[in-house]
GROMACS .gro file of C-alpha atoms in nm:
model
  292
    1UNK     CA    1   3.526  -0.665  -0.597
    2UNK     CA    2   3.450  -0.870  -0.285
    3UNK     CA    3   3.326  -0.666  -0.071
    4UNK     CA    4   3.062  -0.566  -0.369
    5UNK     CA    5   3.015  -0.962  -0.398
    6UNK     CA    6   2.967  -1.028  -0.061
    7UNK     CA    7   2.676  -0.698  -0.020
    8UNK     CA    8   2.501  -0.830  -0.325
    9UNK     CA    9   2.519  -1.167  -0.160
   10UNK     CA   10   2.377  -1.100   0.191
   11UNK     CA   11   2.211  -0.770   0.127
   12UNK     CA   12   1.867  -0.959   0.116
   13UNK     CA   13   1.981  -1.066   0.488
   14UNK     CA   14   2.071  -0.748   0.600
   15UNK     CA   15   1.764  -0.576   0.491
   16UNK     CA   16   1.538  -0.825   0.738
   17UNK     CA   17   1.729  -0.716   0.957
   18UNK     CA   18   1.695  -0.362   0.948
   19UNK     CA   19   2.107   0.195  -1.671
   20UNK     CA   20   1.903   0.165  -1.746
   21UNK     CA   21   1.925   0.359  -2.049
   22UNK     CA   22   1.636   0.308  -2.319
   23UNK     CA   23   1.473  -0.045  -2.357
   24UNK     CA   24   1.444  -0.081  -2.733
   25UNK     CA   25   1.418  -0.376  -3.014
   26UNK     CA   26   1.703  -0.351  -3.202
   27UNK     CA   27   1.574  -0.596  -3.482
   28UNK     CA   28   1.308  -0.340  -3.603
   29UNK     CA   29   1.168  -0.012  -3.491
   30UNK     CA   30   1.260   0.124  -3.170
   31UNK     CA   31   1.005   0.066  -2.901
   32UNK     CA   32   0.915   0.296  -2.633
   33UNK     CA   33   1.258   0.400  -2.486
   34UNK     CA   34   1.286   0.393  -2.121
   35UNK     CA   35   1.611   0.493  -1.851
   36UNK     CA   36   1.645   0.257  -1.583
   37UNK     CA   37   1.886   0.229  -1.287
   38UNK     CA   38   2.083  -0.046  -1.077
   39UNK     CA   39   1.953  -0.068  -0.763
   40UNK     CA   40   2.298  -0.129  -0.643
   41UNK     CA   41   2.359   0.239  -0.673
   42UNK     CA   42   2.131   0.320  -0.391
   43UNK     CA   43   2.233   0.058  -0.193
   44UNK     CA   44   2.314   0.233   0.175
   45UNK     CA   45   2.000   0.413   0.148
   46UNK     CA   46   1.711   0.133   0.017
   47UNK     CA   47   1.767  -0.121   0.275
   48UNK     CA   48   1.602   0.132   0.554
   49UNK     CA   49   1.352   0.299   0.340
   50UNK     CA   50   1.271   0.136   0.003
   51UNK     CA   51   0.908   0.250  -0.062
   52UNK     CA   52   1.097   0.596  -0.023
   53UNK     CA   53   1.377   0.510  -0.232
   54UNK     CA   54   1.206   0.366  -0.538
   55UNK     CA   55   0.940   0.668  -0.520
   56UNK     CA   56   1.251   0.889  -0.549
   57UNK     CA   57   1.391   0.691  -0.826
   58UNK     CA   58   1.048   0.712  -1.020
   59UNK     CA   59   1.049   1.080  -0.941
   60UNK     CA   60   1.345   1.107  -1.153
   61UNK     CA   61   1.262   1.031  -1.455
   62UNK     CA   62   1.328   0.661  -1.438
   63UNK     CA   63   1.119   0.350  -1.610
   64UNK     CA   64   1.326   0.052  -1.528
   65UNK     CA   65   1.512  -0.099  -1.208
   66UNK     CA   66   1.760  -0.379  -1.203
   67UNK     CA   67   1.745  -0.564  -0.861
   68UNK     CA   68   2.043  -0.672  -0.663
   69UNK     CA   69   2.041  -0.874  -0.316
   70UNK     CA   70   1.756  -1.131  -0.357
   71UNK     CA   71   1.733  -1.379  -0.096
   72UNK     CA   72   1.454  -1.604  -0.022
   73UNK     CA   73   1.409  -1.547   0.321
   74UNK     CA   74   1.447  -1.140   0.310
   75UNK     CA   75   1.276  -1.040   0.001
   76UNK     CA   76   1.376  -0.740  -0.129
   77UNK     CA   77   1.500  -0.581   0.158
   78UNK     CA   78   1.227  -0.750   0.361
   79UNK     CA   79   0.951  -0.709   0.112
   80UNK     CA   80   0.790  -1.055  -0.046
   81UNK     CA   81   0.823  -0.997  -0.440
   82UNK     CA   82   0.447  -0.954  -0.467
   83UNK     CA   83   0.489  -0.679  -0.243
   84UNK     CA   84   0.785  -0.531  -0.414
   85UNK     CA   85   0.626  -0.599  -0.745
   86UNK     CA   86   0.299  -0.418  -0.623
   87UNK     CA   87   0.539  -0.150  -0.529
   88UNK     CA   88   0.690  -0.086  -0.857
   89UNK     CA   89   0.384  -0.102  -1.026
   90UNK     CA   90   0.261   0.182  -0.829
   91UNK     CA   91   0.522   0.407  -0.992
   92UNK     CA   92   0.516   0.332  -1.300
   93UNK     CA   93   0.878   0.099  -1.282
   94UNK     CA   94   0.948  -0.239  -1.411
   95UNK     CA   95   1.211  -0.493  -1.347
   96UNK     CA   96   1.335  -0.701  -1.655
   97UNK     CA   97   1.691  -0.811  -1.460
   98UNK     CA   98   1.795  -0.875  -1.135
   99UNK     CA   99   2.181  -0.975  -1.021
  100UNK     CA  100   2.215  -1.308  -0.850
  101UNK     CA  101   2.566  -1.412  -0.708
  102UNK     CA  102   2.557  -1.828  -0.780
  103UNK     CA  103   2.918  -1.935  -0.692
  104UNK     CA  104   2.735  -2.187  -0.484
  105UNK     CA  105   2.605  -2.338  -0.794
  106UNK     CA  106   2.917  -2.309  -0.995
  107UNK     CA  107   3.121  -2.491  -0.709
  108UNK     CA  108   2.873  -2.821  -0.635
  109UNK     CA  109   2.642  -3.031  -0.856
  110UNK     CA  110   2.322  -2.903  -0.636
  111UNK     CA  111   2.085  -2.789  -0.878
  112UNK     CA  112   1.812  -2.689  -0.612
  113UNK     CA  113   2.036  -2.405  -0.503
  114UNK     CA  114   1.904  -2.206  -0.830
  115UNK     CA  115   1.531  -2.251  -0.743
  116UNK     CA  116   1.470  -1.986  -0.505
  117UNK     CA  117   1.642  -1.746  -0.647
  118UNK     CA  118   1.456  -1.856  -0.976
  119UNK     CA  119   1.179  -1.810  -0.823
  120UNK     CA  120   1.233  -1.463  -0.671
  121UNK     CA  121   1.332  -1.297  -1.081
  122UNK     CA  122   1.035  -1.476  -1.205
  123UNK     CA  123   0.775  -1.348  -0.931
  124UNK     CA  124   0.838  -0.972  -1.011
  125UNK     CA  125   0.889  -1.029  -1.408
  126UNK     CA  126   1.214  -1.019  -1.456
  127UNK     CA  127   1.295  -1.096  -1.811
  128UNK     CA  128   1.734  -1.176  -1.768
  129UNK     CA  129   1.861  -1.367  -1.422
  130UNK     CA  130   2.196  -1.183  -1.435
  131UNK     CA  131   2.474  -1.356  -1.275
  132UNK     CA  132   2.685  -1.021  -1.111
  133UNK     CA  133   3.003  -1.147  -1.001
  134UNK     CA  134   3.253  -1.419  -0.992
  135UNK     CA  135   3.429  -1.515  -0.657
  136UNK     CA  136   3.830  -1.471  -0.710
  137UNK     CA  137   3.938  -1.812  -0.546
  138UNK     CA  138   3.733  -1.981  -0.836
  139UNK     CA  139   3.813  -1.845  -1.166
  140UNK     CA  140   4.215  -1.815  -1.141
  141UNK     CA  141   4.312  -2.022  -1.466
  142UNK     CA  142   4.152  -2.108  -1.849
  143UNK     CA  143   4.026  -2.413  -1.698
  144UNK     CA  144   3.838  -2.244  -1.409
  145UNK     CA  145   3.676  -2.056  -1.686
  146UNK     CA  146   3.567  -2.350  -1.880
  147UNK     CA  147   3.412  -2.476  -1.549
  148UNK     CA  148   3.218  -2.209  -1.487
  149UNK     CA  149   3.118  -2.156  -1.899
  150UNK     CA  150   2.996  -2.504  -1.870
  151UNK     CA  151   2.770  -2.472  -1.544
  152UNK     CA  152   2.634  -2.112  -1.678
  153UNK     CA  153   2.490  -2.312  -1.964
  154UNK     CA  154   2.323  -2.592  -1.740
  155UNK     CA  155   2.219  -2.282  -1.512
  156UNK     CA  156   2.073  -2.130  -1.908
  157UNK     CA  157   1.903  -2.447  -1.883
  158UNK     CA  158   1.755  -2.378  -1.561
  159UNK     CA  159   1.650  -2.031  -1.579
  160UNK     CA  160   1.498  -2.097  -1.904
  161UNK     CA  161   1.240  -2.361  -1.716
  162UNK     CA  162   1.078  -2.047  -1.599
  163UNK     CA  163   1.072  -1.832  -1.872
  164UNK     CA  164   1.405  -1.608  -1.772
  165UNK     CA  165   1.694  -1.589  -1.965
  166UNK     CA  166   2.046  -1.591  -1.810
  167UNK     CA  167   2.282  -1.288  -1.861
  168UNK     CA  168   2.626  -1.244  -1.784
  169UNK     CA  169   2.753  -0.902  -1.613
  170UNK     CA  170   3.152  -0.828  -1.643
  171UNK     CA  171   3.412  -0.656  -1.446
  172UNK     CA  172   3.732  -0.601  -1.569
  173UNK     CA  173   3.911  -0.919  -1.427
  174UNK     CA  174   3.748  -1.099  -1.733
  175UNK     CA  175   3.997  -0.925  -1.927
  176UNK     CA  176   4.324  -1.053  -1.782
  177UNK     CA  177   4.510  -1.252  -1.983
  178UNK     CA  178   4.576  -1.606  -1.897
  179UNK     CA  179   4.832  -1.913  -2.055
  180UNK     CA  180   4.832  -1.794  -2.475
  181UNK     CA  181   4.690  -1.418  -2.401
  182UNK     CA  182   4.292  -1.554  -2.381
  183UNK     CA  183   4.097  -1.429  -2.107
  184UNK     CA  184   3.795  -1.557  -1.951
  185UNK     CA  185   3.558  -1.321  -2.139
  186UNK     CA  186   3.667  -1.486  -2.464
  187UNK     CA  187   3.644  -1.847  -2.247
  188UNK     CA  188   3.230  -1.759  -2.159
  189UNK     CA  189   3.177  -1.603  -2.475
  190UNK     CA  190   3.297  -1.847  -2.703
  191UNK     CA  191   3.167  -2.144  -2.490
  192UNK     CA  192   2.804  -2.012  -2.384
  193UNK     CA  193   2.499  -2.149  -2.563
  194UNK     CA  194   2.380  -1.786  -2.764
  195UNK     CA  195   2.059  -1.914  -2.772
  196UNK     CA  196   2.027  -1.903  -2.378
  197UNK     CA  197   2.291  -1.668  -2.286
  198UNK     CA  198   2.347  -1.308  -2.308
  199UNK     CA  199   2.591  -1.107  -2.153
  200UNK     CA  200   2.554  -0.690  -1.940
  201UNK     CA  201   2.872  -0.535  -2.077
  202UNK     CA  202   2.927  -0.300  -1.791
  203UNK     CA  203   3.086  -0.050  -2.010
  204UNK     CA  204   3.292   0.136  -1.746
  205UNK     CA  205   3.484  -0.183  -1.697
  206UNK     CA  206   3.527  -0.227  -2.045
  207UNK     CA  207   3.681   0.107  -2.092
  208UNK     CA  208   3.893   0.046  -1.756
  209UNK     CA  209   4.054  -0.248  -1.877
  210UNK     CA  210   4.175  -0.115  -2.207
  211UNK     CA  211   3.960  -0.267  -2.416
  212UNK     CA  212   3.698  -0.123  -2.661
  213UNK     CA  213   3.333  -0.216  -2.625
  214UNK     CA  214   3.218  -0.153  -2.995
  215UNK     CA  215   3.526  -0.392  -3.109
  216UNK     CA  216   3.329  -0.644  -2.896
  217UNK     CA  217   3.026  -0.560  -3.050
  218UNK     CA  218   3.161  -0.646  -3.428
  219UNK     CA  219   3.357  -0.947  -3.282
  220UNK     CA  220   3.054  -1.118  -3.105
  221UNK     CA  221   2.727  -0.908  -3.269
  222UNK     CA  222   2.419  -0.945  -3.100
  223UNK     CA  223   2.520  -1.065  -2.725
  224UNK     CA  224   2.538  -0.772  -2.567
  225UNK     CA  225   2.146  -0.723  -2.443
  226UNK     CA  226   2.192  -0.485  -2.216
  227UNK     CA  227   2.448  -0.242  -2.055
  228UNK     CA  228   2.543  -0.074  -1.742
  229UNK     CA  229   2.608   0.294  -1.799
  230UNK     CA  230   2.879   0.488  -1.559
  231UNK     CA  231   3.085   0.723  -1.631
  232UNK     CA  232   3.482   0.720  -1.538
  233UNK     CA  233   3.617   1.048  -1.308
  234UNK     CA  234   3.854   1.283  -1.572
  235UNK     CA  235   4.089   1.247  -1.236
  236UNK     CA  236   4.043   0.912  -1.063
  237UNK     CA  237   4.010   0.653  -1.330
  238UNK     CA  238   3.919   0.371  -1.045
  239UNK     CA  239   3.623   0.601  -0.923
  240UNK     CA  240   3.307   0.681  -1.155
  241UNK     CA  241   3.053   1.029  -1.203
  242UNK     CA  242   2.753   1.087  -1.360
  243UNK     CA  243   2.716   0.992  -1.714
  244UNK     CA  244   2.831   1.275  -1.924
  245UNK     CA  245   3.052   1.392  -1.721
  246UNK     CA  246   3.368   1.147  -1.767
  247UNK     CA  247   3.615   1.021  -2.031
  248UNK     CA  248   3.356   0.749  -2.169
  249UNK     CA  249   3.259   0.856  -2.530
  250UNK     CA  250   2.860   0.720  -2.453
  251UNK     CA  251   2.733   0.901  -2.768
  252UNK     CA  252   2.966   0.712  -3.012
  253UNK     CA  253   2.945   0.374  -2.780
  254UNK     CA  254   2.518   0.463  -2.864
  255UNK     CA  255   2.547   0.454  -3.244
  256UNK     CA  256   2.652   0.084  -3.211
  257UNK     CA  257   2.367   0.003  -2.998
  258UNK     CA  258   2.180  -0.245  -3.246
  259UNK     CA  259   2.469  -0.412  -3.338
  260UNK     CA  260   2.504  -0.498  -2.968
  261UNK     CA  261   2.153  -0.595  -2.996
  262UNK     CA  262   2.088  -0.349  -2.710
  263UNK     CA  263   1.760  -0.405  -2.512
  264UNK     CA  264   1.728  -0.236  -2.189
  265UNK     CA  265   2.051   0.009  -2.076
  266UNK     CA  266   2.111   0.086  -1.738
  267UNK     CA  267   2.270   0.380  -1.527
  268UNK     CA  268   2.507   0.276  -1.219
  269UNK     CA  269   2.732   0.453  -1.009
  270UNK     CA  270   2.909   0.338  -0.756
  271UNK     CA  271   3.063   0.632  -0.556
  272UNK     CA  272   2.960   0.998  -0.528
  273UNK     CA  273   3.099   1.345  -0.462
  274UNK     CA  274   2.751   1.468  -0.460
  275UNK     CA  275   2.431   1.369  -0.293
  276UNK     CA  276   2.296   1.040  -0.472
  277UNK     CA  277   1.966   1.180  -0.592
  278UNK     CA  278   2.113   1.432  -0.733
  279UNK     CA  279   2.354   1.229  -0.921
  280UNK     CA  280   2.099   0.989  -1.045
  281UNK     CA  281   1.890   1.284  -1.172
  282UNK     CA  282   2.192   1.417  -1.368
  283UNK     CA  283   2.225   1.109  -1.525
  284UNK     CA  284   1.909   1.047  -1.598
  285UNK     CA  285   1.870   1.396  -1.740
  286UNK     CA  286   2.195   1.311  -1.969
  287UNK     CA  287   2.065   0.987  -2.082
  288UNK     CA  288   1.764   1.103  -2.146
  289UNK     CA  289   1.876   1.406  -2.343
  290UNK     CA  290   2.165   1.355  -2.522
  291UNK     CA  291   2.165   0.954  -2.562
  292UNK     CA  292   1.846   0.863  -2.645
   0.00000   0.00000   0.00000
């Protein structure tokens, strides 16, 4: 999980150099429902061509985008966010999250370190500032958990100043179990304001570490505003496929969706036996089909 840390960190760099599933109200009837996909997924290819790349996407079938890799001085893979707002709007995507690494924040009292990348999410509408990973060396114990619960809710605080909302995404090192079997998942949920937080259950890592994401949805109803969708290889359980393809039972996972309180669900895949349009098509296609 690093090395994905560190490429979401300094892909924004790089690039100046060079699931979801349907968005819905689950309080009353469903909205227009709409597929959208983590950005992450395309990752090798969008930082050389990313009009191509999000034209592709759009080709697919896709509504939505989740952005990864922000940086104030790159862009979005050297695009300003007008420009890469301009160029979703042009086919017909939208961008309500974007994943922000913020360890920076977590680790000092500096509460300007949040304000470009505030700035970025809010300039191309992104409804959730999604906080994607936690650095290993600083969430080893209960009480680094508690740290970090505490500064997510001053960076709610934060966020909320400009009209975002903060969202947590999970892995499955969340779920290990620390002094008296809690883990830091129950540490951030417990301890985050509900009123400013939300959480992305990635449901692959869910499933991965043994646990069972509609038992989270009855435990702590309504946090769970949006998901990441990827399927887990039949063979390889530490490699994912298309959705529909794996061991992940999406279509009973689905029926839980309001109690979730499911907004926008999006498709990610990380590694691929096939070439990466065609995988995002496929999964698309499944979503699309059989999900929603």
């Amino acid at each position: 999980m690093n090395s994905r840390r560190t490429f979401i960190k300094h892909a924004g760099l790089a690039a100046a150099g060079a699931v979801l599933l349907p968005s819905f109200a689950c309080s009353g009837a469903a909205a227009e429902q709409k597929v959208g996909l983590q950005l992450y997924t395309l990752r090798e290819q969008i930082p050389h061509d990313v009009k191509g790349v999000i034209e592709k996407i759009a080709q697919a079938g896709y509504k939505e985008v989740e952005t990864f890799g922000y940086s104030a001085n790159a862009g979005y893979w050297g695009q300003d966010p007008k420009s890469f707002k301009d160029l979703l709007k042009a086919n017909g995507l939208t961008s309500p999250s974007g994943h922000f690494v913020i360890d920076d924040f977590i680790t000092s009292d500096n509460k300007e370190l949040l304000k470009p990348l505030i700035e970025g999410a809010a300039a191309i509408n992104n409804q959730y500032f999604t906080v994607a990973h936690i650095a290993e060396p600083i969430r080893k114990t209960l009480d680094d958990y508690k740290k970090i619960t505490a500064r997510l809710n001053e960076a709610a605080e934060l966020v909320a100043q400009s009209g975002l909302k903060l969202a947590y995404h999970n892995h499955a090192f969340e779920f290990d179990k620390h002094e008296g079997g809690s883990t830091g998942y129950e540490i951030m949920l417990n301890g985050t304001d509900k009123n400013l937080i939300r959480f992305e259950m990635d449901l692959y890592w869910v499933v991965r570490s043994g646990n069972d994401p509609v038992a989270l949805f009855n435990k702590y109803p309504g946090r769970f505003v949006m998901w990441h969708v990827k399927d887990m290889d039949k063979a390889n359980h530490a490699i994912n496929t298309e959705v529909g393809t794996g061991t992940i039972d999406f279509k009973n996972i689905y029926k839980h969706a309001k109690q979730a309180g499911l907004e926008h669900l999006i498709v990610e895949q990380e590694n691929f036996s096939k070439d990466p349009y065609v995988s995002i098509k496929q999964s698309f296609d499944y979503v699309n089909q059989k999900l929603i």
